[in-house]
Amino acid sequence: MQVQKHPHKLACVEVESGKELTYIQLNKLMNKYANFFEAEGYKNGDVVSLFMENGIDFFAIWLGLSKIGVISAFINSNLKLEPLAHSIKAAASKSVITSSSLLPTLNAIISGGLINMETMEVFLNDGESTELRVLNQEIQSVSSSEPKNKGIHFQKIWKDFVGRFGIQRIGELYGSTEGNSNIVNLDNHVGSCGFFPIYPHMGSFYPVRLIKVDQETGALIRNKNGLCIPCRPGELGEMVGVIKNKDLLLKFEGYVNKGDTQKKIYRDVFAKGDQVFASGDILFWDELGYLYFKDRRGDTFRWKGENVSTTEVEGILQPVMSVIDATVYGVEVGNNEGKAGMAAVVLVNGINVKDFLSEISKRLTDNLAAYAIPLFMRLCKEVDRTGVKTELQKQGFDLAKCKGDSIYYWNTAMKEYVKLDEKMQNDIETGVYNRI
């Protein structure tokens, strides 16, 4: 529609390169990718993994594929090794499209035998042209390297950014690409991710709401009738979106994996028989109606704007021979948004701690994106899993509460764990040390 109305109007700008496309140019690029994959035999319902950084080509390939009914599975460009291989396999992709900068990372999982190249094609978008190359034969010869982490603490830089560039107004959209529970921050309220009307009679008409959950177990709290309890201003709750399949804005298409789709749907929430999309995000609703992100529900937490799976990180730690047990959880760090990762680890008796820390530092760096590496490592005599990690989370990295256990913090410059003392603990808590 925009192509017909405003063919020569600017459609998108690539900030890093300065590349610009009008609507008609973007549409031509989309058609080129659509025609390419249609000629390759791709058809409606096929799945292609996009393992690329954000940019015009990512946008054009995604929309071009959608023109011929091909589903694009977005793969986080920060992932490496086992987590990357798992994401690609979980998407059941027919092929992977990647960029030159991420090709070594993809090659690492291929040369390591983590994915089967016999059943999957790899296409390279090199950013220099719009041509895609099939790389199944030549990919094995490319060396491995580490992708860059682009996590940013937006709340910290918001005021400086607005002041530096004289920006009058920023519109912020908060939500997931696949979900229907989206909110907006339109009035530059620092730290807020959106707004709900606070008038009681408005709640029942608003499709996005907060519902109460148990803060320790994450379970939904229901009333005597079996329905969920809506939050009021001043309370924490999980953000959900009412599903109405006849409304394009409120329907939930789901995922390729039907089991994953069902996990994101709650039933009998506000009325018997209704359905809502479960965002998994715990927000705080203040007395003025503003919403603030606080935590992730379940086995994930958010750090540096990225969701981190605790089971994924535990899966990297537990196979190490010197580790008896390991549990991963999120802990609050000063005024930082979200929670940082912390691992409580039980070691085999007699293990040299220095050697273990050296080994585990390399393993975590090789396998995880920078934001997913636990910021703290606690060496325990035992790990009590019966408390759903809540006691460990309450203790955090406070040396006075950790029963004499040694705690180490992740030095991002050295890429290794360094023993935490009271001074460094205080520096991290107060923000004096902020290289985290």
Tab-separated table of C-alpha atoms in Angstrom:
chain	number	residue	atom	x	y	z
A	1	MET	CA	0.000	0.000	0.000
A	2	GLN	CA	2.825	2.433	0.890
A	3	VAL	CA	4.555	1.545	-2.392
A	4	GLN	CA	1.532	2.820	-4.303
A	5	LYS	CA	0.878	5.864	-2.116
A	6	HIS	CA	4.460	7.018	-1.485
A	7	PRO	CA	6.805	5.144	-3.862
A	8	HIS	CA	9.686	7.607	-3.455
A	9	LYS	CA	9.263	8.322	0.248
A	10	LEU	CA	12.053	7.129	2.556
A	11	ALA	CA	11.119	3.719	3.979
A	12	CYS	CA	14.131	2.689	6.052
A	13	VAL	CA	17.618	3.825	7.034
A	14	GLU	CA	20.520	1.628	8.128
A	15	VAL	CA	22.164	3.675	10.872
A	16	GLU	CA	25.643	2.125	10.825
A	17	SER	CA	26.171	2.200	7.048
A	18	GLY	CA	23.938	5.147	6.154
A	19	LYS	CA	22.203	3.049	3.491
A	20	GLU	CA	18.701	4.310	2.624
A	21	LEU	CA	15.834	2.816	0.625
A	22	THR	CA	12.548	4.279	-0.567
A	23	TYR	CA	9.374	2.194	-0.494
A	24	ILE	CA	9.677	1.272	-4.156
A	25	GLN	CA	13.355	0.321	-3.756
A	26	LEU	CA	12.576	-1.779	-0.693
A	27	ASN	CA	9.731	-3.534	-2.487
A	28	LYS	CA	12.013	-4.367	-5.433
A	29	LEU	CA	14.572	-5.846	-3.039
A	30	MET	CA	11.870	-7.885	-1.287
A	31	ASN	CA	10.663	-9.197	-4.650
A	32	LYS	CA	14.195	-10.150	-5.636
A	33	TYR	CA	14.602	-12.287	-2.524
A	34	ALA	CA	11.120	-13.752	-2.954
A	35	ASN	CA	11.862	-14.724	-6.555
A	36	PHE	CA	15.239	-16.182	-5.597
A	37	PHE	CA	13.797	-18.549	-2.994
A	38	GLU	CA	10.783	-19.434	-5.111
A	39	ALA	CA	13.188	-20.466	-7.889
A	40	GLU	CA	15.075	-22.556	-5.313
A	41	GLY	CA	11.876	-24.507	-4.645
A	42	TYR	CA	10.784	-22.883	-1.396
A	43	LYS	CA	7.037	-22.831	-0.849
A	44	ASN	CA	4.296	-21.910	1.589
A	45	GLY	CA	4.935	-23.325	5.084
A	46	ASP	CA	8.700	-23.861	4.704
A	47	VAL	CA	10.866	-22.468	7.505
A	48	VAL	CA	14.088	-20.496	7.043
A	49	SER	CA	16.325	-19.367	9.930
A	50	LEU	CA	17.570	-15.768	9.721
A	51	PHE	CA	20.872	-15.606	11.597
A	52	MET	CA	21.752	-12.002	10.776
A	53	GLU	CA	22.256	-8.654	12.472
A	54	ASN	CA	19.554	-6.008	12.272
A	55	GLY	CA	19.697	-4.192	8.934
A	56	ILE	CA	17.964	-3.475	5.640
A	57	ASP	CA	18.796	-6.889	4.167
A	58	PHE	CA	17.369	-8.676	7.211
A	59	PHE	CA	14.185	-6.669	6.791
A	60	ALA	CA	13.969	-7.253	3.024
A	61	ILE	CA	14.688	-10.993	3.222
A	62	TRP	CA	12.111	-11.492	5.971
A	63	LEU	CA	9.365	-9.630	4.093
A	64	GLY	CA	10.382	-11.159	0.767
A	65	LEU	CA	10.061	-14.660	2.194
A	66	SER	CA	6.652	-13.799	3.635
A	67	LYS	CA	5.445	-12.915	0.126
A	68	ILE	CA	5.775	-16.579	-0.882
A	69	GLY	CA	4.482	-17.902	2.442
A	70	VAL	CA	7.866	-18.936	3.851
A	71	ILE	CA	8.189	-18.600	7.637
A	72	SER	CA	11.220	-16.709	8.975
A	73	ALA	CA	12.645	-17.956	12.287
A	74	PHE	CA	14.624	-15.111	13.878
A	75	ILE	CA	17.809	-16.465	15.496
A	76	ASN	CA	19.465	-14.203	18.088
A	77	SER	CA	22.727	-13.003	16.528
A	78	ASN	CA	24.480	-13.167	19.917
A	79	LEU	CA	24.115	-16.955	20.218
A	80	LYS	CA	27.037	-19.361	19.835
A	81	LEU	CA	27.731	-23.114	19.731
A	82	GLU	CA	25.183	-25.294	21.587
A	83	PRO	CA	22.542	-22.572	22.183
A	84	LEU	CA	22.808	-21.519	18.527
A	85	ALA	CA	22.548	-25.097	17.265
A	86	HIS	CA	19.554	-25.740	19.530
A	87	SER	CA	17.718	-22.657	18.231
A	88	ILE	CA	18.254	-23.617	14.587
A	89	LYS	CA	17.201	-27.230	15.178
A	90	ALA	CA	14.170	-26.185	17.232
A	91	ALA	CA	12.968	-24.059	14.319
A	92	ALA	CA	13.084	-27.133	12.025
A	93	SER	CA	14.603	-24.940	9.327
A	94	LYS	CA	15.080	-25.957	5.726
A	95	SER	CA	17.973	-23.501	5.477
A	96	VAL	CA	19.904	-20.778	7.291
A	97	ILE	CA	20.632	-17.298	5.947
A	98	THR	CA	23.584	-15.556	7.574
A	99	SER	CA	25.947	-12.605	7.101
A	100	SER	CA	29.710	-12.461	6.556
A	101	SER	CA	30.367	-11.331	10.132
A	102	LEU	CA	28.353	-14.214	11.610
A	103	LEU	CA	29.547	-16.881	9.192
A	104	PRO	CA	32.495	-17.973	11.398
A	105	THR	CA	30.089	-18.437	14.320
A	106	LEU	CA	27.790	-20.583	12.184
A	107	ASN	CA	30.743	-22.541	10.840
A	108	ALA	CA	31.796	-23.377	14.410
A	109	ILE	CA	28.596	-25.359	15.044
A	110	ILE	CA	28.870	-27.066	11.654
A	111	SER	CA	32.505	-28.107	12.015
A	112	GLY	CA	31.727	-29.216	15.573
A	113	GLY	CA	28.998	-31.546	14.314
A	114	LEU	CA	26.247	-29.741	16.241
A	115	ILE	CA	23.955	-29.509	13.195
A	116	ASN	CA	23.569	-31.769	10.171
A	117	MET	CA	24.517	-29.999	6.941
A	118	GLU	CA	23.179	-32.849	4.818
A	119	THR	CA	19.610	-31.787	5.532
A	120	MET	CA	20.071	-28.014	5.493
A	121	GLU	CA	21.255	-25.313	3.082
A	122	VAL	CA	23.259	-22.254	4.115
A	123	PHE	CA	22.954	-18.958	2.242
A	124	LEU	CA	25.308	-16.001	2.698
A	125	ASN	CA	24.244	-12.369	2.454
A	126	ASP	CA	27.563	-10.506	2.376
A	127	GLY	CA	26.125	-6.996	2.601
A	128	GLU	CA	28.010	-5.924	-0.535
A	129	SER	CA	25.295	-6.994	-2.973
A	130	THR	CA	21.805	-8.447	-2.978
A	131	GLU	CA	23.030	-11.805	-4.257
A	132	LEU	CA	22.837	-14.864	-1.989
A	133	ARG	CA	25.452	-17.594	-2.231
A	134	VAL	CA	24.929	-21.244	-1.316
A	135	LEU	CA	27.747	-22.132	1.072
A	136	ASN	CA	27.368	-25.815	1.896
A	137	GLN	CA	30.634	-26.706	0.164
A	138	GLU	CA	32.858	-23.777	1.108
A	139	ILE	CA	31.615	-23.085	4.631
A	140	GLN	CA	33.857	-25.715	6.208
A	141	SER	CA	36.978	-23.736	5.315
A	142	VAL	CA	36.023	-20.594	7.223
A	143	SER	CA	37.625	-20.038	10.634
A	144	SER	CA	35.667	-19.344	13.796
A	145	SER	CA	35.286	-16.055	15.666
A	146	GLU	CA	33.022	-14.543	18.275
A	147	PRO	CA	30.001	-12.346	17.475
A	148	LYS	CA	29.699	-8.981	19.145
A	149	ASN	CA	27.311	-8.334	22.004
A	150	LYS	CA	25.227	-5.218	21.472
A	151	GLY	CA	23.393	-5.055	24.808
A	152	ILE	CA	22.771	-1.491	25.999
A	153	HIS	CA	21.408	-0.122	29.278
A	154	PHE	CA	18.778	2.143	27.688
A	155	GLN	CA	17.522	3.662	30.929
A	156	LYS	CA	21.051	4.791	31.838
A	157	ILE	CA	21.647	6.642	28.571
A	158	TRP	CA	18.115	7.921	27.896
A	159	LYS	CA	18.533	11.454	29.354
A	160	ASP	CA	22.041	11.906	27.953
A	161	PHE	CA	20.898	10.728	24.521
A	162	VAL	CA	17.878	13.033	24.417
A	163	GLY	CA	19.939	16.005	25.625
A	164	ARG	CA	22.867	15.363	23.300
A	165	PHE	CA	20.787	15.249	20.126
A	166	GLY	CA	18.001	17.634	21.136
A	167	ILE	CA	15.268	15.043	20.636
A	168	GLN	CA	11.832	16.391	21.491
A	169	ARG	CA	9.993	13.100	21.702
A	170	ILE	CA	10.740	9.365	21.626
A	171	GLY	CA	8.063	6.747	21.027
A	172	GLU	CA	8.893	3.386	22.609
A	173	LEU	CA	7.065	0.165	21.730
A	174	TYR	CA	7.348	-2.670	24.258
A	175	GLY	CA	6.354	-6.215	23.367
A	176	SER	CA	7.340	-9.316	21.418
A	177	THR	CA	7.101	-9.736	17.650
A	178	GLU	CA	4.822	-12.762	17.950
A	179	GLY	CA	2.690	-11.619	20.878
A	180	ASN	CA	-0.377	-9.404	21.168
A	181	SER	CA	0.462	-7.811	24.535
A	182	ASN	CA	2.154	-4.621	23.371
A	183	ILE	CA	2.365	-1.298	25.208
A	184	VAL	CA	3.837	2.111	24.354
A	185	ASN	CA	5.682	4.923	26.119
A	186	LEU	CA	4.846	8.126	24.245
A	187	ASP	CA	5.682	10.875	26.730
A	188	ASN	CA	9.406	10.312	27.389
A	189	HIS	CA	8.833	9.014	30.922
A	190	VAL	CA	12.322	7.740	31.794
A	191	GLY	CA	12.486	4.078	32.799
A	192	SER	CA	8.868	3.337	31.934
A	193	CYS	CA	8.053	0.883	29.152
A	194	GLY	CA	4.397	1.828	28.821
A	195	PHE	CA	1.199	3.025	30.437
A	196	PHE	CA	-2.151	1.591	31.566
A	197	PRO	CA	-5.257	3.667	32.356
A	198	ILE	CA	-5.722	3.693	36.137
A	199	TYR	CA	-9.499	4.214	36.113
A	200	PRO	CA	-11.167	0.999	37.376
A	201	HIS	CA	-13.954	0.955	34.755
A	202	MET	CA	-11.372	1.084	31.930
A	203	GLY	CA	-9.672	-2.185	32.904
A	204	SER	CA	-12.294	-4.551	31.543
A	205	PHE	CA	-12.135	-2.882	28.112
A	206	TYR	CA	-8.345	-2.784	27.849
A	207	PRO	CA	-6.922	-5.868	26.031
A	208	VAL	CA	-3.532	-5.795	27.780
A	209	ARG	CA	-3.476	-6.247	31.563
A	210	LEU	CA	-1.416	-7.406	34.520
A	211	ILE	CA	-2.409	-10.481	36.536
A	212	LYS	CA	-1.100	-11.526	39.934
A	213	VAL	CA	1.523	-14.266	40.216
A	214	ASP	CA	3.263	-15.815	43.197
A	215	GLN	CA	6.538	-13.895	43.460
A	216	GLU	CA	8.437	-16.953	44.722
A	217	THR	CA	7.072	-19.775	42.572
A	218	GLY	CA	5.841	-17.807	39.556
A	219	ALA	CA	2.479	-19.623	39.691
A	220	LEU	CA	-0.700	-17.799	38.690
A	221	ILE	CA	-2.815	-16.670	41.641
A	222	ARG	CA	-6.495	-17.522	41.142
A	223	ASN	CA	-9.609	-16.664	43.145
A	224	LYS	CA	-12.209	-19.081	44.534
A	225	ASN	CA	-13.877	-19.212	41.115
A	226	GLY	CA	-10.662	-20.353	39.439
A	227	LEU	CA	-10.081	-17.060	37.614
A	228	CYS	CA	-6.921	-14.964	37.701
A	229	ILE	CA	-6.742	-11.797	39.791
A	230	PRO	CA	-6.114	-8.521	37.914
A	231	CYS	CA	-3.504	-6.205	39.416
A	232	ARG	CA	-4.194	-2.713	40.688
A	233	PRO	CA	-1.874	0.310	40.545
A	234	GLY	CA	1.000	-0.192	42.989
A	235	GLU	CA	1.261	-3.947	42.323
A	236	LEU	CA	3.476	-6.350	40.378
A	237	GLY	CA	2.076	-8.798	37.858
A	238	GLU	CA	2.582	-10.632	34.583
A	239	MET	CA	1.575	-8.784	31.431
A	240	VAL	CA	-0.953	-10.693	29.317
A	241	GLY	CA	-2.915	-9.909	26.166
A	242	VAL	CA	-6.498	-11.045	25.588
A	243	ILE	CA	-6.655	-13.336	22.527
A	244	LYS	CA	-9.431	-12.694	20.001
A	245	ASN	CA	-8.832	-14.709	16.856
A	246	LYS	CA	-11.252	-12.625	14.777
A	247	ASP	CA	-9.313	-9.438	15.577
A	248	LEU	CA	-6.044	-9.087	13.628
A	249	LEU	CA	-4.484	-6.999	16.405
A	250	LEU	CA	-5.439	-9.375	19.205
A	251	LYS	CA	-5.009	-12.807	17.620
A	252	PHE	CA	-2.013	-14.994	18.483
A	253	GLU	CA	-0.606	-16.926	15.529
A	254	GLY	CA	1.790	-18.932	17.697
A	255	TYR	CA	5.038	-20.674	16.825
A	256	VAL	CA	6.096	-23.369	14.386
A	257	ASN	CA	6.250	-25.764	17.341
A	258	LYS	CA	2.648	-26.262	18.529
A	259	GLY	CA	3.806	-27.329	21.980
A	260	ASP	CA	5.591	-23.994	22.436
A	261	THR	CA	2.424	-22.217	21.316
A	262	GLN	CA	0.321	-23.878	24.014
A	263	LYS	CA	2.849	-22.927	26.703
A	264	LYS	CA	2.237	-19.252	25.900
A	265	ILE	CA	-1.538	-19.440	26.360
A	266	TYR	CA	-3.350	-19.138	29.702
A	267	ARG	CA	-7.001	-20.194	29.872
A	268	ASP	CA	-9.881	-19.199	32.157
A	269	VAL	CA	-8.166	-15.945	33.088
A	270	PHE	CA	-10.817	-13.203	33.265
A	271	ALA	CA	-13.805	-15.400	32.326
A	272	LYS	CA	-14.399	-19.107	31.826
A	273	GLY	CA	-13.307	-20.199	28.372
A	274	ASP	CA	-11.199	-17.137	27.531
A	275	GLN	CA	-7.543	-17.209	26.462
A	276	VAL	CA	-4.649	-14.776	26.885
A	277	PHE	CA	-1.102	-14.563	25.555
A	278	ALA	CA	1.426	-14.979	28.382
A	279	SER	CA	4.296	-12.524	27.865
A	280	GLY	CA	6.374	-13.934	30.741
A	281	ASP	CA	7.291	-10.361	31.740
A	282	ILE	CA	6.691	-9.187	35.303
A	283	LEU	CA	5.925	-5.455	35.374
A	284	PHE	CA	5.271	-2.928	38.131
A	285	TRP	CA	2.254	-0.646	37.678
A	286	ASP	CA	2.736	2.600	39.600
A	287	GLU	CA	0.052	4.861	41.042
A	288	LEU	CA	0.175	7.153	37.995
A	289	GLY	CA	-0.323	4.304	35.536
A	290	TYR	CA	3.263	3.913	34.306
A	291	LEU	CA	4.678	0.420	33.815
A	292	TYR	CA	8.221	-0.721	34.619
A	293	PHE	CA	9.904	-3.995	33.727
A	294	LYS	CA	11.002	-5.933	36.832
A	295	ASP	CA	11.612	-9.597	36.058
A	296	ARG	CA	10.949	-12.634	33.880
A	297	ARG	CA	8.586	-15.383	34.987
A	298	GLY	CA	9.782	-19.003	35.025
A	299	ASP	CA	13.239	-20.253	34.095
A	300	THR	CA	14.417	-17.055	32.439
A	301	PHE	CA	15.623	-13.644	33.529
A	302	ARG	CA	16.453	-10.492	31.567
A	303	TRP	CA	19.866	-8.833	31.517
A	304	LYS	CA	21.117	-6.091	29.179
A	305	GLY	CA	17.804	-6.185	27.349
A	306	GLU	CA	18.106	-9.902	26.534
A	307	ASN	CA	16.258	-12.926	27.906
A	308	VAL	CA	18.559	-15.533	29.440
A	309	SER	CA	17.514	-19.162	29.926
A	310	THR	CA	18.753	-20.558	33.242
A	311	THR	CA	18.486	-24.128	31.958
A	312	GLU	CA	20.610	-23.222	28.938
A	313	VAL	CA	23.408	-21.850	31.133
A	314	GLU	CA	23.115	-24.804	33.522
A	315	GLY	CA	23.484	-27.063	30.498
A	316	ILE	CA	26.899	-25.519	29.846
A	317	LEU	CA	28.059	-25.824	33.469
A	318	GLN	CA	26.817	-29.263	34.480
A	319	PRO	CA	28.763	-31.430	31.975
A	320	VAL	CA	32.088	-30.187	33.402
A	321	MET	CA	33.766	-33.142	35.151
A	322	SER	CA	34.690	-31.163	38.279
A	323	VAL	CA	31.090	-29.968	38.823
A	324	ILE	CA	28.784	-32.054	41.038
A	325	ASP	CA	25.824	-29.694	40.737
A	326	ALA	CA	25.068	-26.227	39.385
A	327	THR	CA	22.041	-23.970	39.475
A	328	VAL	CA	21.647	-20.614	37.731
A	329	TYR	CA	19.353	-17.738	38.709
A	330	GLY	CA	19.005	-13.974	38.358
A	331	VAL	CA	19.989	-11.477	41.060
A	332	GLU	CA	19.388	-7.757	41.392
A	333	VAL	CA	22.452	-5.546	40.967
A	334	GLY	CA	22.056	-2.027	42.332
A	335	ASN	CA	19.864	0.139	40.123
A	336	ASN	CA	20.473	-1.897	36.987
A	337	GLU	CA	17.381	-2.916	35.038
A	338	GLY	CA	16.576	-6.629	35.097
A	339	LYS	CA	18.695	-9.236	36.855
A	340	ALA	CA	22.252	-10.438	36.340
A	341	GLY	CA	23.084	-14.115	36.116
A	342	MET	CA	24.560	-15.927	39.108
A	343	ALA	CA	25.661	-19.562	39.274
A	344	ALA	CA	25.824	-21.594	42.485
A	345	VAL	CA	28.233	-24.465	41.885
A	346	VAL	CA	29.239	-27.497	43.961
A	347	LEU	CA	32.693	-28.856	43.083
A	348	VAL	CA	34.230	-32.289	43.518
A	349	ASN	CA	36.404	-32.424	46.648
A	350	GLY	CA	40.045	-31.593	46.051
A	351	ILE	CA	39.520	-29.681	42.810
A	352	ASN	CA	41.934	-26.795	42.246
A	353	VAL	CA	39.656	-23.744	42.223
A	354	LYS	CA	42.002	-21.666	40.073
A	355	ASP	CA	42.108	-24.371	37.397
A	356	PHE	CA	38.325	-24.766	37.535
A	357	LEU	CA	37.713	-21.035	37.125
A	358	SER	CA	40.098	-20.912	34.181
A	359	GLU	CA	38.365	-23.879	32.517
A	360	ILE	CA	34.847	-22.645	33.162
A	361	SER	CA	35.657	-19.104	31.988
A	362	LYS	CA	36.772	-20.422	28.610
A	363	ARG	CA	33.808	-22.790	28.333
A	364	LEU	CA	31.293	-20.048	29.085
A	365	THR	CA	32.964	-17.593	26.698
A	366	ASP	CA	33.044	-20.185	23.918
A	367	ASN	CA	29.431	-21.270	24.325
A	368	LEU	CA	27.411	-18.287	25.508
A	369	ALA	CA	26.624	-14.774	24.378
A	370	ALA	CA	28.282	-12.151	26.583
A	371	TYR	CA	24.994	-11.169	28.280
A	372	ALA	CA	24.287	-14.818	29.258
A	373	ILE	CA	27.598	-15.429	31.077
A	374	PRO	CA	26.850	-15.435	34.843
A	375	LEU	CA	28.106	-12.212	36.382
A	376	PHE	CA	28.714	-14.031	39.669
A	377	MET	CA	29.969	-17.521	40.515
A	378	ARG	CA	29.297	-18.885	44.018
A	379	LEU	CA	31.165	-21.992	45.132
A	380	CYS	CA	28.910	-23.870	47.567
A	381	LYS	CA	29.144	-26.969	49.709
A	382	GLU	CA	25.676	-27.948	48.465
A	383	VAL	CA	22.815	-26.499	46.424
A	384	ASP	CA	19.310	-26.695	47.876
A	385	ARG	CA	16.868	-26.927	44.957
A	386	THR	CA	13.751	-27.305	47.112
A	387	GLY	CA	13.289	-23.561	47.577
A	388	VAL	CA	12.831	-22.832	43.868
A	389	LYS	CA	16.085	-20.810	44.022
A	390	THR	CA	14.371	-18.076	46.051
A	391	GLU	CA	16.733	-18.295	49.032
A	392	LEU	CA	19.775	-18.118	46.771
A	393	GLN	CA	18.257	-15.113	45.007
A	394	LYS	CA	17.617	-13.338	48.311
A	395	GLN	CA	21.233	-13.880	49.354
A	396	GLY	CA	22.459	-12.657	45.978
A	397	PHE	CA	26.146	-11.762	45.972
A	398	ASP	CA	26.066	-10.335	49.510
A	399	LEU	CA	29.123	-11.886	51.175
A	400	ALA	CA	27.572	-11.451	54.622
A	401	LYS	CA	24.591	-13.645	53.664
A	402	CYS	CA	26.399	-16.371	51.742
A	403	LYS	CA	27.479	-18.530	54.693
A	404	GLY	CA	31.193	-18.194	54.047
A	405	ASP	CA	30.974	-19.381	50.428
A	406	SER	CA	33.516	-17.888	48.043
A	407	ILE	CA	32.028	-15.621	45.379
A	408	TYR	CA	33.689	-14.534	42.149
A	409	TYR	CA	32.630	-11.804	39.720
A	410	TRP	CA	33.068	-11.808	35.948
A	411	ASN	CA	35.757	-9.406	34.770
A	412	THR	CA	34.610	-8.519	31.261
A	413	ALA	CA	37.999	-7.140	30.184
A	414	MET	CA	39.977	-10.184	31.349
A	415	LYS	CA	37.175	-12.637	30.499
A	416	GLU	CA	37.686	-14.545	33.712
A	417	TYR	CA	36.318	-14.765	37.251
A	418	VAL	CA	37.980	-12.727	40.014
A	419	LYS	CA	37.365	-13.210	43.738
A	420	LEU	CA	34.840	-10.791	45.191
A	421	ASP	CA	35.743	-8.833	48.331
A	422	GLU	CA	33.652	-6.394	50.369
A	423	LYS	CA	35.028	-3.332	48.580
A	424	MET	CA	34.237	-4.682	45.119
A	425	GLN	CA	30.815	-5.836	46.325
A	426	ASN	CA	30.066	-2.284	47.456
A	427	ASP	CA	31.475	-0.794	44.242
A	428	ILE	CA	29.212	-3.035	42.149
A	429	GLU	CA	26.136	-2.323	44.277
A	430	THR	CA	26.648	1.454	44.173
A	431	GLY	CA	27.636	1.600	40.516
A	432	VAL	CA	31.210	2.773	41.152
A	433	TYR	CA	32.264	-0.345	39.245
A	434	ASN	CA	29.958	-0.424	36.229
A	435	ARG	CA	31.800	-2.581	33.700
A	436	ILE	CA	29.229	-5.344	34.016
